[in-house]
PDB file of C-alpha atoms in Angstrom:
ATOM      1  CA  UNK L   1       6.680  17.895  -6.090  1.00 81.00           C
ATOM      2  CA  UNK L   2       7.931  14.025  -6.904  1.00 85.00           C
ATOM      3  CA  UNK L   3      10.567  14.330  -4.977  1.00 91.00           C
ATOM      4  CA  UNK L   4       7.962  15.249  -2.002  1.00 92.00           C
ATOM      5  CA  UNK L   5       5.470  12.438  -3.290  1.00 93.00           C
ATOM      6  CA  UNK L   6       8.098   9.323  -3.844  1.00 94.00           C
ATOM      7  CA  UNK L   7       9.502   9.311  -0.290  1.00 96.00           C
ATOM      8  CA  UNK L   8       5.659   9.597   1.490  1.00 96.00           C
ATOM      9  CA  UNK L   9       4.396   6.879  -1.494  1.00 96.00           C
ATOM     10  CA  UNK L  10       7.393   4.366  -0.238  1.00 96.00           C
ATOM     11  CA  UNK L  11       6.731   5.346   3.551  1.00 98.00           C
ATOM     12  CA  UNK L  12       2.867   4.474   2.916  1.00 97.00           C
ATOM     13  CA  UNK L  13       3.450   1.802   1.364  1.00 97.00           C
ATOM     14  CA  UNK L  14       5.658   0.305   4.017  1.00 97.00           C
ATOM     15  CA  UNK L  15       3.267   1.344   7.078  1.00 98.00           C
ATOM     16  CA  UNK L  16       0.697  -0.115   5.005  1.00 98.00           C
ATOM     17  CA  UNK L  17       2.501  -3.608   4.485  1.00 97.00           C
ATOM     18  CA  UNK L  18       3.003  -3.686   8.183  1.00 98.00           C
ATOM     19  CA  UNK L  19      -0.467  -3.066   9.246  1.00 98.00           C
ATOM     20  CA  UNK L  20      -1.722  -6.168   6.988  1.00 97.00           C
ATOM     21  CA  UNK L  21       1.486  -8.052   8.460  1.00 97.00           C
ATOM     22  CA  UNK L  22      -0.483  -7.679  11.719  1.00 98.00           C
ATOM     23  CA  UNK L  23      -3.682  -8.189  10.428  1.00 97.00           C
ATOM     24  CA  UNK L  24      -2.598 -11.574   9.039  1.00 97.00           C
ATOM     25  CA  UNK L  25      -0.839 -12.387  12.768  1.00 97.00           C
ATOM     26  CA  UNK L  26      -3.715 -11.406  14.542  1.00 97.00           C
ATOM     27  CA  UNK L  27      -6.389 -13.100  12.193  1.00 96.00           C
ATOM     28  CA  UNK L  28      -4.066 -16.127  11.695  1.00 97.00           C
ATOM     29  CA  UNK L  29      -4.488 -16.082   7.697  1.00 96.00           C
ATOM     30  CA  UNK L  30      -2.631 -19.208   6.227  1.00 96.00           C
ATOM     31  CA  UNK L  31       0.340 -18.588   4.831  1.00 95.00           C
ATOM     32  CA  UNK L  32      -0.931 -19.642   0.987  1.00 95.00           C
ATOM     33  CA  UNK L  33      -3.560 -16.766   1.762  1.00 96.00           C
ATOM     34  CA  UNK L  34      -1.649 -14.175   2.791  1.00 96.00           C
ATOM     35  CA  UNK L  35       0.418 -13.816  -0.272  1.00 96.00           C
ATOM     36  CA  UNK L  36      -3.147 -12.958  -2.109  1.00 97.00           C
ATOM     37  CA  UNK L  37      -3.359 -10.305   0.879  1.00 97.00           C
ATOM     38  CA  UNK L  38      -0.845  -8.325   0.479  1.00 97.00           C
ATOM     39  CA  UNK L  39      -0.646  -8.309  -3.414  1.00 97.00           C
ATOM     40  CA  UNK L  40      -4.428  -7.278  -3.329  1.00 97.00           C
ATOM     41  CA  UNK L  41      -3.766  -4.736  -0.837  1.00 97.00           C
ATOM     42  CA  UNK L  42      -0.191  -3.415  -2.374  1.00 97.00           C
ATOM     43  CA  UNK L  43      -2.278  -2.876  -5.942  1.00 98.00           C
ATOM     44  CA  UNK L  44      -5.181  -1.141  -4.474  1.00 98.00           C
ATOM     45  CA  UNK L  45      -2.880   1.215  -2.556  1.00 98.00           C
ATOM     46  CA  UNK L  46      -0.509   1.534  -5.254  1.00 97.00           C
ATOM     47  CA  UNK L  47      -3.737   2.668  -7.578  1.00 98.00           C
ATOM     48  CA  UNK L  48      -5.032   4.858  -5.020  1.00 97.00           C
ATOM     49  CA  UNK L  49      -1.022   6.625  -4.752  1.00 96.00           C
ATOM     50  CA  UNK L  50      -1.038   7.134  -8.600  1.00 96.00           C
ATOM     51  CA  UNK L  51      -4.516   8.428  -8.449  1.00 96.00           C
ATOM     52  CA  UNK L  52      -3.883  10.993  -5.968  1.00 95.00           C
ATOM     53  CA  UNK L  53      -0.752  12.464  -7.811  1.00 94.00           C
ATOM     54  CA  UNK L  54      -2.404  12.517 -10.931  1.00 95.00           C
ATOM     55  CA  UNK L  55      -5.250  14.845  -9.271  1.00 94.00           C
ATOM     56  CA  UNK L  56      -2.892  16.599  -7.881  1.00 92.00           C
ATOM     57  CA  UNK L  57      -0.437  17.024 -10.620  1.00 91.00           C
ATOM     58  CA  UNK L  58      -3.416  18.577 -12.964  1.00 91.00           C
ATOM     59  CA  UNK L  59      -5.240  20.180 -10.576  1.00 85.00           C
TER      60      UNK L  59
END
Protein backbone atom coordinates (compact mmCIF):
# COMPACT_ATOMS: atom_id res chain seq x y z
CA UNK A 1 0.00 0.00 0.00
CA UNK A 2 3.12 2.70 0.43
CA UNK A 3 4.25 2.08 -2.58
CA UNK A 4 0.55 3.14 -3.90
CA UNK A 5 0.44 6.11 -1.27
CA UNK A 6 4.18 7.73 -1.83
CA UNK A 7 3.82 8.34 -5.58
CA UNK A 8 -0.06 10.02 -5.19
CA UNK A 9 1.44 11.94 -1.73
CA UNK A 10 4.45 13.46 -4.09
CA UNK A 11 1.91 14.02 -7.09
CA UNK A 12 -0.45 15.98 -4.51
CA UNK A 13 1.89 17.64 -3.22
CA UNK A 14 3.22 18.98 -6.47
CA UNK A 15 -0.39 19.88 -7.98
CA UNK A 16 -0.87 21.44 -4.76
CA UNK A 17 2.38 23.71 -4.90
CA UNK A 18 1.29 24.74 -8.31
CA UNK A 19 -2.16 25.78 -7.52
CA UNK A 20 -0.77 28.26 -4.66
CA UNK A 21 2.01 29.22 -7.37
CA UNK A 22 -1.04 30.61 -9.20
CA UNK A 23 -2.78 31.81 -6.42
CA UNK A 24 0.22 33.96 -5.46
CA UNK A 25 0.44 35.20 -9.47
CA UNK A 26 -3.00 35.93 -9.62
CA UNK A 27 -3.34 37.65 -6.09
CA UNK A 28 0.09 39.32 -6.56
CA UNK A 29 1.39 38.19 -2.92
CA UNK A 30 4.90 39.82 -2.31
CA UNK A 31 7.51 37.77 -2.68
CA UNK A 32 8.59 37.97 1.36
CA UNK A 33 4.87 36.62 1.76
CA UNK A 34 4.74 33.97 -0.34
CA UNK A 35 7.46 31.96 1.20
CA UNK A 36 5.02 31.92 4.50
CA UNK A 37 2.39 30.59 1.80
CA UNK A 38 3.60 27.82 0.68
CA UNK A 39 5.35 26.52 3.91
CA UNK A 40 1.87 27.00 5.66
CA UNK A 41 0.18 25.30 2.94
CA UNK A 42 3.00 22.38 2.32
CA UNK A 43 2.59 21.55 6.39
CA UNK A 44 -1.10 21.52 6.44
CA UNK A 45 -1.18 19.21 3.40
CA UNK A 46 1.64 17.24 4.48
CA UNK A 47 -0.46 16.68 8.00
CA UNK A 48 -3.55 16.02 6.26
CA UNK A 49 -1.34 13.10 3.83
CA UNK A 50 -0.01 11.47 7.09
CA UNK A 51 -3.39 11.62 8.60
CA UNK A 52 -5.12 9.91 5.90
CA UNK A 53 -2.59 6.92 5.76
CA UNK A 54 -2.62 6.50 9.26
CA UNK A 55 -6.62 5.99 9.06
CA UNK A 56 -6.16 4.03 6.51
CA UNK A 57 -3.31 1.92 7.57
CA UNK A 58 -5.40 0.90 10.94
CA UNK A 59 -8.56 0.88 9.67
Amino acid sequence: MIVIYIPLAVFILFSINKLTNALCIQKEIPEERQVKVFRTINILITILLISSYVEVLFT
